[in-house]
PDB file of C-alpha atoms and ligand atoms in Angstrom:
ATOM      1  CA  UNK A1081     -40.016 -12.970  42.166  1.00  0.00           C
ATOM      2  CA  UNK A1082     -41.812 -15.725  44.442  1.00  0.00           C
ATOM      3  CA  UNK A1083     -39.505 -18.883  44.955  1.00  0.00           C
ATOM      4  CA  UNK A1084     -41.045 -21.974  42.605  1.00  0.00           C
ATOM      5  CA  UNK A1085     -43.450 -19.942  40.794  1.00  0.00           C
ATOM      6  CA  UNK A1086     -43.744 -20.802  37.126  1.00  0.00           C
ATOM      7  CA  UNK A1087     -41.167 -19.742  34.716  1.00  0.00           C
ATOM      8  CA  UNK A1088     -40.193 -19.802  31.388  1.00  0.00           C
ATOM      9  CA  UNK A1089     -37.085 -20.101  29.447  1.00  0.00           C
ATOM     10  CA  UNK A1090     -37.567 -17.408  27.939  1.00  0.00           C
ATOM     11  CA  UNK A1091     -38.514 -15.390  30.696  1.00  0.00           C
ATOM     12  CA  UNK A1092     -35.615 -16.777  32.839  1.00  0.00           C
ATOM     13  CA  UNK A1093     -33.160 -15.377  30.381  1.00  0.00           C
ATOM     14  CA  UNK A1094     -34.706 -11.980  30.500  1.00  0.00           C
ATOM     15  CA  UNK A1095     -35.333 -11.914  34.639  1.00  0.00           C
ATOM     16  CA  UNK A1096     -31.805 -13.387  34.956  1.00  0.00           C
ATOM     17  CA  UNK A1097     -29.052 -10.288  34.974  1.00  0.00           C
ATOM     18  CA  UNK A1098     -25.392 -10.078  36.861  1.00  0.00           C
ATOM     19  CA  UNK A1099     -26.750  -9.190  40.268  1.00  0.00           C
ATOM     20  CA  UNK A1100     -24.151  -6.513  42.581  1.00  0.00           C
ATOM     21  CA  UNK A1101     -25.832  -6.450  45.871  1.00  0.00           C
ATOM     22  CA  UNK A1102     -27.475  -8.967  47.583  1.00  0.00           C
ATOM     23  CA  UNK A1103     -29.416  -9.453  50.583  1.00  0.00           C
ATOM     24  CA  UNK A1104     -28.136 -11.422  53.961  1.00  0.00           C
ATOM     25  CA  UNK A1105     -30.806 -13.581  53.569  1.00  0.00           C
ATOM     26  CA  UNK A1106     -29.405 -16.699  53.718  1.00  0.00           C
ATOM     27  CA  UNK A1107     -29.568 -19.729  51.101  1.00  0.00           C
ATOM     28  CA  UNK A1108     -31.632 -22.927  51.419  1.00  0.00           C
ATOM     29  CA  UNK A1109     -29.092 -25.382  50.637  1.00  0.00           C
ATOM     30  CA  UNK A1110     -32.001 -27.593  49.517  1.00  0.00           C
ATOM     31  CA  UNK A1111     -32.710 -25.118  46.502  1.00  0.00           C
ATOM     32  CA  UNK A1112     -29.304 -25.625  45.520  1.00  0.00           C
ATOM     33  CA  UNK A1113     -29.112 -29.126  45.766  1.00  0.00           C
ATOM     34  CA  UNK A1114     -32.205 -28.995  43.323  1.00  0.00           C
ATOM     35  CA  UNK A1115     -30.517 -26.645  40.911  1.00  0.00           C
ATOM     36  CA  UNK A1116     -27.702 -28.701  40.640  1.00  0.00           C
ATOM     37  CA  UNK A1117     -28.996 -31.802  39.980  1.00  0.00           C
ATOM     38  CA  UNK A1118     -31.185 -30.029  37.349  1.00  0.00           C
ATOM     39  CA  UNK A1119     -27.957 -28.298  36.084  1.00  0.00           C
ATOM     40  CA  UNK A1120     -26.451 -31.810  35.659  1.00  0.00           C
ATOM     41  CA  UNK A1121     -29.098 -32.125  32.034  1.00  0.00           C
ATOM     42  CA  UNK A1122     -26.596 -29.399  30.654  1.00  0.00           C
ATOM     43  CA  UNK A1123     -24.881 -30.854  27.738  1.00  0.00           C
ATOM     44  CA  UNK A1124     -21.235 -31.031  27.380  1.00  0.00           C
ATOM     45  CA  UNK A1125     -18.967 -32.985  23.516  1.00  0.00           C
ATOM     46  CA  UNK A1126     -18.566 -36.477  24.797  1.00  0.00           C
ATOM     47  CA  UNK A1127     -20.606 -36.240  27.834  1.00  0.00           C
ATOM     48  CA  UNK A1128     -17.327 -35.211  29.408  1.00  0.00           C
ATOM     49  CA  UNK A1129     -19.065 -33.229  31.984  1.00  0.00           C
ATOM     50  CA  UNK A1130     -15.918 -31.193  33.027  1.00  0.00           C
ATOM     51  CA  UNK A1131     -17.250 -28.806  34.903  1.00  0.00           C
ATOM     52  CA  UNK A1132     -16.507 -29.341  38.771  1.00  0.00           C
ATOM     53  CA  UNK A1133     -17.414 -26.674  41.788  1.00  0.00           C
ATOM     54  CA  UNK A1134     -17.373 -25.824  44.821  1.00  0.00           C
ATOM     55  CA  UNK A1135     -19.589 -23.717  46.688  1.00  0.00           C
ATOM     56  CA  UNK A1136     -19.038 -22.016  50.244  1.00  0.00           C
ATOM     57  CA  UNK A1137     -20.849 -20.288  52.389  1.00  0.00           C
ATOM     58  CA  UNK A1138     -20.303 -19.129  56.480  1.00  0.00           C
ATOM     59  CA  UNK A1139     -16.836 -19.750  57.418  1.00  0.00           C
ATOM     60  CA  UNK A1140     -15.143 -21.520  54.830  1.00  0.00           C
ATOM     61  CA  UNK A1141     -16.955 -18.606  52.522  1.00  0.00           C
ATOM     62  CA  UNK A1142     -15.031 -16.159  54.976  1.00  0.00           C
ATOM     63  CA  UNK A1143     -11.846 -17.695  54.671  1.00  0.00           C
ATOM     64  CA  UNK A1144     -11.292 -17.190  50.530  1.00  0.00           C
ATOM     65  CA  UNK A1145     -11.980 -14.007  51.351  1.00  0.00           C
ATOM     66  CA  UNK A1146      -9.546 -13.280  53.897  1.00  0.00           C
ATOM     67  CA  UNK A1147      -6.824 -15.066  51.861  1.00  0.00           C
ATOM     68  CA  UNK A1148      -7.612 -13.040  48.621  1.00  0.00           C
ATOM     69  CA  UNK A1149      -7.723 -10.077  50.477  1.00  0.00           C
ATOM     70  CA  UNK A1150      -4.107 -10.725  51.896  1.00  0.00           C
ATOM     71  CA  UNK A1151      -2.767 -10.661  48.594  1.00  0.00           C
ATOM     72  CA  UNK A1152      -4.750  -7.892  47.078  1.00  0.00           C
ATOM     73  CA  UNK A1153      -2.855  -6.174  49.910  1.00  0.00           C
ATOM     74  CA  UNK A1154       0.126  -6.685  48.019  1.00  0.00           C
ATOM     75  CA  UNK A1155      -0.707  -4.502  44.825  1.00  0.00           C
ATOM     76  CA  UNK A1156       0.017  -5.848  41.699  1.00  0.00           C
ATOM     77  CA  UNK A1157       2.358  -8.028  42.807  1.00  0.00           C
ATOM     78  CA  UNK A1158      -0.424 -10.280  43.947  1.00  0.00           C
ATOM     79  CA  UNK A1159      -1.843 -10.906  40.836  1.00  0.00           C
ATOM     80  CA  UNK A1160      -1.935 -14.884  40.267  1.00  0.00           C
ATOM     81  CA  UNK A1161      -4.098 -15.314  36.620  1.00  0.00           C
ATOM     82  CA  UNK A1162      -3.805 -18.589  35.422  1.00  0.00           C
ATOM     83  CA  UNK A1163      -5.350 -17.681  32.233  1.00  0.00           C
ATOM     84  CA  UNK A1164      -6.198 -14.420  30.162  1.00  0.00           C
ATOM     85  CA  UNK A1165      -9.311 -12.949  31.171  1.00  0.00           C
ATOM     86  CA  UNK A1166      -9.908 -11.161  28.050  1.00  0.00           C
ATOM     87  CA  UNK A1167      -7.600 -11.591  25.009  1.00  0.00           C
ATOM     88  CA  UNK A1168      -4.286  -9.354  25.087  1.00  0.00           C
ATOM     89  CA  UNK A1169      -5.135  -5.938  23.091  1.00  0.00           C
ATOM     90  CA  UNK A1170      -8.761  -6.742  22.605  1.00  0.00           C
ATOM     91  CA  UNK A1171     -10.380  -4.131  19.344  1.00  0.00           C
ATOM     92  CA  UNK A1172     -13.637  -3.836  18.536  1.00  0.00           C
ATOM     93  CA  UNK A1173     -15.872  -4.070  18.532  1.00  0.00           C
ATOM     94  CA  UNK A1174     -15.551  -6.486  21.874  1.00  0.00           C
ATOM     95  CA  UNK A1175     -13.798  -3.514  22.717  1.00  0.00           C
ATOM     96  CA  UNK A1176     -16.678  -0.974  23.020  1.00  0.00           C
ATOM     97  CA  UNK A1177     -18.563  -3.478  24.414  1.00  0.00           C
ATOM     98  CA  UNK A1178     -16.900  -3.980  27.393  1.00  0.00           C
ATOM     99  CA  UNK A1179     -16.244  -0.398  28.159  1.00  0.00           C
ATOM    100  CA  UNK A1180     -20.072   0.362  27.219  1.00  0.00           C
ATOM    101  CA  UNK A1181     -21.063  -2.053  29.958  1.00  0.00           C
ATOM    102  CA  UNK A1182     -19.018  -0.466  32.930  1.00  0.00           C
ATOM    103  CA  UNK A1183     -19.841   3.139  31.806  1.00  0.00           C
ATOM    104  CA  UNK A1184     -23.481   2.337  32.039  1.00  0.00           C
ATOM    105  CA  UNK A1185     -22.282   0.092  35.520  1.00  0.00           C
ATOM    106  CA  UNK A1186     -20.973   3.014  36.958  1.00  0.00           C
ATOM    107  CA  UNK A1187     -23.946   5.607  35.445  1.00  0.00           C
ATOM    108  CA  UNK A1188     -26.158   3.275  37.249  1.00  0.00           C
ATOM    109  CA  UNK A1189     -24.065   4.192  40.859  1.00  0.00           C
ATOM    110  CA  UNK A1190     -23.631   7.838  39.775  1.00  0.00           C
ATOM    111  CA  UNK A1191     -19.761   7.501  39.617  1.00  0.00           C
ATOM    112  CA  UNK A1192     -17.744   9.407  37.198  1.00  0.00           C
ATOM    113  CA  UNK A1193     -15.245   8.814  35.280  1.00  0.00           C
ATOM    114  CA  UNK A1194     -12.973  10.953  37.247  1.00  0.00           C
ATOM    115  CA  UNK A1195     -13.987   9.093  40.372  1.00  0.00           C
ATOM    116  CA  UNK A1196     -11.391   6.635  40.215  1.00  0.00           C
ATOM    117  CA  UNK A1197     -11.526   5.816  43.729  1.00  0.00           C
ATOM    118  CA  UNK A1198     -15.213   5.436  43.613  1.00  0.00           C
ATOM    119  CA  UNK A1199     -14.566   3.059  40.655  1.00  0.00           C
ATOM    120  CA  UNK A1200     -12.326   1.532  42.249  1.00  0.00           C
ATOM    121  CA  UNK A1201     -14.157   0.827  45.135  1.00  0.00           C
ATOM    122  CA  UNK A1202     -16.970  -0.234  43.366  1.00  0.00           C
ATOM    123  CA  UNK A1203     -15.070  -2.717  41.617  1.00  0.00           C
ATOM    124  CA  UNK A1204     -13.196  -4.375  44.593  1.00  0.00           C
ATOM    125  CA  UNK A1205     -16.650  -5.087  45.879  1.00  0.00           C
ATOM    126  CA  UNK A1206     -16.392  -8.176  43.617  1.00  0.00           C
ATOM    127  CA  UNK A1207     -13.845  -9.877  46.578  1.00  0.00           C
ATOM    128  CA  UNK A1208     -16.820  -9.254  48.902  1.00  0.00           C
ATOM    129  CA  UNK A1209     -19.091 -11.700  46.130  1.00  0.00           C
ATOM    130  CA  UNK A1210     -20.791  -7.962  46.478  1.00  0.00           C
ATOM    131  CA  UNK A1211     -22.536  -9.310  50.067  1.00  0.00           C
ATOM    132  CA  UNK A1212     -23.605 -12.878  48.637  1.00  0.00           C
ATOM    133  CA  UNK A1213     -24.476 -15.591  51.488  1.00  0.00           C
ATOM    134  CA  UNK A1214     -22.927 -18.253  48.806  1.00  0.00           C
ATOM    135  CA  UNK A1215     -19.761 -18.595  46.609  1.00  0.00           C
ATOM    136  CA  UNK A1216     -19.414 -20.939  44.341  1.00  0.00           C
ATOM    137  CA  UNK A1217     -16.181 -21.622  42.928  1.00  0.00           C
ATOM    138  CA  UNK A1218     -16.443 -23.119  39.367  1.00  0.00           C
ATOM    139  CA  UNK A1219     -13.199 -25.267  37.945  1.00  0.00           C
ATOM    140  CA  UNK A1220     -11.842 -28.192  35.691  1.00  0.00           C
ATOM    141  CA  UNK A1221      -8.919 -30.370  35.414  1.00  0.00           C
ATOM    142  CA  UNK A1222      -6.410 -28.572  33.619  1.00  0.00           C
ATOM    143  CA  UNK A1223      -6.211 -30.622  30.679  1.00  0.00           C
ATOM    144  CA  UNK A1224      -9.135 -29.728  29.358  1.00  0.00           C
ATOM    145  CA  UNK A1225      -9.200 -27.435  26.330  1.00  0.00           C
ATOM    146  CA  UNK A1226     -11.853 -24.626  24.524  1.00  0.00           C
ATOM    147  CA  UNK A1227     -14.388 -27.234  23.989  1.00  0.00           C
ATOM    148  CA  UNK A1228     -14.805 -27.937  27.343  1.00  0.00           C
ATOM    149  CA  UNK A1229     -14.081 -24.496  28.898  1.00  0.00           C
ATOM    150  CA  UNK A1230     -17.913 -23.700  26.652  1.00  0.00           C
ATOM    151  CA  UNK A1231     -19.315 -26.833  28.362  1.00  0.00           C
ATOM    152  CA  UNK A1232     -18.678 -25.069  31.607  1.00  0.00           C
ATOM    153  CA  UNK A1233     -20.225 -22.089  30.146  1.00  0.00           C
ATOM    154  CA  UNK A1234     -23.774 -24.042  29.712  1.00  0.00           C
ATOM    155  CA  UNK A1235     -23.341 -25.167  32.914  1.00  0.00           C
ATOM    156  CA  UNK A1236     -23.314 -21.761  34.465  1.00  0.00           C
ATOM    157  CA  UNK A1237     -25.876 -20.619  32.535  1.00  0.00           C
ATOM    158  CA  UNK A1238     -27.898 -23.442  33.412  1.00  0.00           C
ATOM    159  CA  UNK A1239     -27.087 -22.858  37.383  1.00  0.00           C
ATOM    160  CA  UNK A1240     -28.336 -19.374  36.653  1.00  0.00           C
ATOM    161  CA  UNK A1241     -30.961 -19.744  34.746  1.00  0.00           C
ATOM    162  CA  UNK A1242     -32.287 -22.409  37.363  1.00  0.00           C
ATOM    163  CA  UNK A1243     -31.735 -20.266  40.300  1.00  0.00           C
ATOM    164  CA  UNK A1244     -34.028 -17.747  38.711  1.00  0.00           C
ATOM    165  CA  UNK A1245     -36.441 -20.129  38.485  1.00  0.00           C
ATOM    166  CA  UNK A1246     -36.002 -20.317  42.605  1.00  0.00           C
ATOM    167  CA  UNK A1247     -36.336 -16.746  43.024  1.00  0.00           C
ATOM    168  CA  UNK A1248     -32.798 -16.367  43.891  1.00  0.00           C
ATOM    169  CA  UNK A1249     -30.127 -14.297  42.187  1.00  0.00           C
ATOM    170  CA  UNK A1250     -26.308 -14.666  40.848  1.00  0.00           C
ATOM    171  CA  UNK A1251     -23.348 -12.644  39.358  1.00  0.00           C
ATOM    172  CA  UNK A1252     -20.630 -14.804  37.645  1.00  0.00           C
ATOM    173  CA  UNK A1253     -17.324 -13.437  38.382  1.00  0.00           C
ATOM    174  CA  UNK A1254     -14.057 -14.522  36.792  1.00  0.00           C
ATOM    175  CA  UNK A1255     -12.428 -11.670  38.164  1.00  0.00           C
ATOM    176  CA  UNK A1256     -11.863 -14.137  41.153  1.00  0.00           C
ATOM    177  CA  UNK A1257      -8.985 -16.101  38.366  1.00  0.00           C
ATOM    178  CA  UNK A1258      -6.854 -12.988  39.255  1.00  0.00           C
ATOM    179  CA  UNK A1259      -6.582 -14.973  42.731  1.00  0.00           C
ATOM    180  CA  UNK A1260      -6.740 -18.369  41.156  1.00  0.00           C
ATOM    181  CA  UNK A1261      -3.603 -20.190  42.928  1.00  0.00           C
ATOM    182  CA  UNK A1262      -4.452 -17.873  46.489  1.00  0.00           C
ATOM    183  CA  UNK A1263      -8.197 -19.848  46.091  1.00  0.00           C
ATOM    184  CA  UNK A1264      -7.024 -23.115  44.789  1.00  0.00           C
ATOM    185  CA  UNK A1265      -4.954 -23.297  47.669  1.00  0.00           C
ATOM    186  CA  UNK A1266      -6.820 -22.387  50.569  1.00  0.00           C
ATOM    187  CA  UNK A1267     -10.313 -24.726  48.678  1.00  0.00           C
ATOM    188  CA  UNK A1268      -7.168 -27.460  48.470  1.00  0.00           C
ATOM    189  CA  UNK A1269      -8.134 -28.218  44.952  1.00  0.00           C
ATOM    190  CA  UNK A1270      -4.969 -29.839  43.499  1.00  0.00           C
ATOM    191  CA  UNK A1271      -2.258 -28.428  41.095  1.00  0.00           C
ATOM    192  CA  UNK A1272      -3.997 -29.951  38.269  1.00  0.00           C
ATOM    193  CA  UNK A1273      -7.172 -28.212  38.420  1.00  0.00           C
ATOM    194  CA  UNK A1274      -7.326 -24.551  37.293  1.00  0.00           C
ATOM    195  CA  UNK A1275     -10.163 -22.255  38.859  1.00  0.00           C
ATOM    196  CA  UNK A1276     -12.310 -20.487  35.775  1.00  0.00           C
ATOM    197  CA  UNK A1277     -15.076 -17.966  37.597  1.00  0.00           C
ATOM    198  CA  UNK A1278     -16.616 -17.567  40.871  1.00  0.00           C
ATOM    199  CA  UNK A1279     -20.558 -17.275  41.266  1.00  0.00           C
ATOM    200  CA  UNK A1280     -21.854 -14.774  43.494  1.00  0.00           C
ATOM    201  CA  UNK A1281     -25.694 -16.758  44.690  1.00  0.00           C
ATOM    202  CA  UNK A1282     -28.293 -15.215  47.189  1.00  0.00           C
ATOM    203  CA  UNK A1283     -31.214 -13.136  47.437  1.00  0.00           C
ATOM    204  CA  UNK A1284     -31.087  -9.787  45.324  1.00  0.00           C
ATOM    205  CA  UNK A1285     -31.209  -6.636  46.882  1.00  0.00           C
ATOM    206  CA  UNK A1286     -33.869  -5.159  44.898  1.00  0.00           C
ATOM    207  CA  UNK A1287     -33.627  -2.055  46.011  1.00  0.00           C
ATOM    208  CA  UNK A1288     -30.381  -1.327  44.818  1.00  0.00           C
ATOM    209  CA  UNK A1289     -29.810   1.254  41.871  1.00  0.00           C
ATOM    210  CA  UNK A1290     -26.970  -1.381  40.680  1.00  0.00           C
ATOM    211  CA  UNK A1291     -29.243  -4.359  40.170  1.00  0.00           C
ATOM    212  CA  UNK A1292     -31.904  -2.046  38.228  1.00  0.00           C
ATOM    213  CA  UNK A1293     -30.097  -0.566  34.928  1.00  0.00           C
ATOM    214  CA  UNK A1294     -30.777  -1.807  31.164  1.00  0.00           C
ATOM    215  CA  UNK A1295     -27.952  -4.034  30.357  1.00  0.00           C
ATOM    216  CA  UNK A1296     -27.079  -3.196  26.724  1.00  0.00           C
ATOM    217  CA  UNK A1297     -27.219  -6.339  23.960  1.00  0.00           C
ATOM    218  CA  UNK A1298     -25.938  -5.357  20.476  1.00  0.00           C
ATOM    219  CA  UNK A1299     -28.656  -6.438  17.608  1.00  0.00           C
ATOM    220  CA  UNK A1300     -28.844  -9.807  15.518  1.00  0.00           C
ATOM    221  CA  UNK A1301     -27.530  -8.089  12.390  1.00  0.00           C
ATOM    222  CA  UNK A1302     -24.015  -7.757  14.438  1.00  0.00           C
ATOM    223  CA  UNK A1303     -24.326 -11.711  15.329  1.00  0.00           C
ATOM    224  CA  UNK A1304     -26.662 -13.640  13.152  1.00  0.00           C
ATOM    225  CA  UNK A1305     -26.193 -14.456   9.078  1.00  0.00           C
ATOM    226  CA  UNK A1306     -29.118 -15.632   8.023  1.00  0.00           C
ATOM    227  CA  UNK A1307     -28.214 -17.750   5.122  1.00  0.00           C
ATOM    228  CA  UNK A1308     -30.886 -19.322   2.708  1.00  0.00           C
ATOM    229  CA  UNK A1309     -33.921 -18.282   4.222  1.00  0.00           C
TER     230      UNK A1309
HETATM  231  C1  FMN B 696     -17.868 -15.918  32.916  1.00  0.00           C
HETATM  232  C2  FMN B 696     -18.302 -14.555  33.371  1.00  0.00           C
HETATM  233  C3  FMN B 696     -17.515 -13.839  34.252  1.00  0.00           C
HETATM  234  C4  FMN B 696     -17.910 -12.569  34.712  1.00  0.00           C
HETATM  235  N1  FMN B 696     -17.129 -11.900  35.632  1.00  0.00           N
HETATM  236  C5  FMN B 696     -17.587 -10.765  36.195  1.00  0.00           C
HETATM  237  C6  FMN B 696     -16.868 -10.151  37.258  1.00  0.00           C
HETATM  238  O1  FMN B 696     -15.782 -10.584  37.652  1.00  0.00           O
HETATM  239  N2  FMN B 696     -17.414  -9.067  37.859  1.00  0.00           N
HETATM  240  C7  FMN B 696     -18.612  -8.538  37.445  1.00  0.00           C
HETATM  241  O2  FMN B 696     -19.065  -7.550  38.038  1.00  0.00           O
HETATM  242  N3  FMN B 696     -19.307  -9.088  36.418  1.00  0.00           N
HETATM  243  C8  FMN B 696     -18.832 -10.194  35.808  1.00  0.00           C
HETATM  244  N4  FMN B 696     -19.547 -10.802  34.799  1.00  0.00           N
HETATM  245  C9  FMN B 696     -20.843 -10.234  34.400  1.00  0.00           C
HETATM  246  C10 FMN B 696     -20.817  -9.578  33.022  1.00  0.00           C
HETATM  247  O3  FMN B 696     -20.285  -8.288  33.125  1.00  0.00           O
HETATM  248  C11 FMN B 696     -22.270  -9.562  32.528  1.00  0.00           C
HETATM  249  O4  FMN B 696     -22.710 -10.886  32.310  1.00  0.00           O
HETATM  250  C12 FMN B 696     -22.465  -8.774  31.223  1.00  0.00           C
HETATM  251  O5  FMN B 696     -22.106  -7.431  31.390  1.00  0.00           O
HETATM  252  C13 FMN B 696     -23.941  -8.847  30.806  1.00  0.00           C
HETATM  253  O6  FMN B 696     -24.773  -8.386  31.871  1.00  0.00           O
HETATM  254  P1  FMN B 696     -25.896  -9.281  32.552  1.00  0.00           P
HETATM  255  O7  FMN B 696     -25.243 -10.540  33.065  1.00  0.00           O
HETATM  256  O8  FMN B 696     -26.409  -8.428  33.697  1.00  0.00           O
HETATM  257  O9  FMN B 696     -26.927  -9.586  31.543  1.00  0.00           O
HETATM  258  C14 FMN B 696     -19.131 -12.020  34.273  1.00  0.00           C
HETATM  259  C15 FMN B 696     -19.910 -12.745  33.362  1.00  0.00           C
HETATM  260  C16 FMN B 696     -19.503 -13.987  32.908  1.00  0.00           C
HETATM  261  C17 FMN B 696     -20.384 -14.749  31.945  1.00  0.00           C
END
């Protein structure tokens, strides 16, 4: 899509998907700027405004790379979460949903389900931001609880709804919290903040079979009571 040409919400939330390859175009760090301080309207209880980030891109980009990748080198025994990704023995039907979204992931790359090493691979192309020019590095102070951890939710979604308003492209990825105390160290962030997702940014590559699949939604019978209508 052309950069600045007219969008709507609702068409931002339908352009908008979890992009996992991107161009080497590089970013205008103007664009950001602008998304940001648009992103800054996003509501949060008490005006709290929690969210905090920081985004990378060249060397300093290159660096959380190279220290993640050190301790993915050590197996599992580099695993640093600081929270649960997903809750312990999630059922359905969250369940199904998750696996239904990497089955039709890896569909999309023709990979198998035997292919565990073409899984595999596909998935640790995640520590690569999946070729992104920009990382951004979303956290908050500790302290703060649920309430705030869904402020820094609309603030995401605001960042990536806004970017597709700029013709540029995003994947949020909170697999990066597996790494959380390798990248709070090496972004110097403080002991008190805890890291919650990165976001991939850049220019899609719009060739690419993994950026072109349907992404499943369930219906609003499974989400919605309508009560009194
Ligand atoms: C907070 C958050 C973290 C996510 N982390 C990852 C991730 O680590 N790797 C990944 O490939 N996708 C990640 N995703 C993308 C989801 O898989 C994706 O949003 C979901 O499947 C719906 O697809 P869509 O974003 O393309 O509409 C994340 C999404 C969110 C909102």
């Amino acid at each position: 899509m052309p950069a600045n040409e007219a969008v709507s919400v609702t068409e931002a939330l339908h352009r908008r998907r979890s992009v996992r390859a991107f161009s080497d175009k590089p970013v205008d760090p103007a664009v950001l700027e602008a998304v940001f301080a648009a992103a800054q309207r996003a509501p949060s209880g008490g005006n709290l405004q929690p969210w905090q980030a920081v985004v990378l891109t060249g060397a300093p980009w290159q660096r959380v790379k190279d220290a993640v990748a050190a301790r993915i080198a050590l197996g599992r025994e580099g695993y640093q979460p600081e929270y649960d990704i997903y809750p312990k023995g999630l059922t359905d039907p969250w369940e199904s949903r998750r696996f239904g979204v990497g089955e039709a992931l890896y569909a999309s790359l023709g990979i198998p389900r035997e292919d565990k090493k073409g899984r595999l691979a596909q998935f640790m192309d995640n520590y690569r931001g999946f070729g992104a020019p920009v990382m951004l590095f979303l956290h908050c102070s500790r302290i703060m609880g649920p309430p705030q951890w869904s402020d820094m939710g609309m603030w995401l979604q605001s960042v990536m709804l806004l970017l597709v308003e700029h013709g540029l492209a995003s994947c949020p990825q909170e697999c990066w919290a597996m790494y959380g105390v390798t990248i709070r160290e090496t972004l110097d962030l403080g002991e008190d903040q805890i890291l919650f997702t990165g976001l991939a940014i850049g220019h899609a590559d719009e060739d690419a079979a993994v950026n072109q699949w349907p992404v499943p939604r369930v219906g609003l019978d499974e989400v919605i009571d309508w009560r009194g209508f």
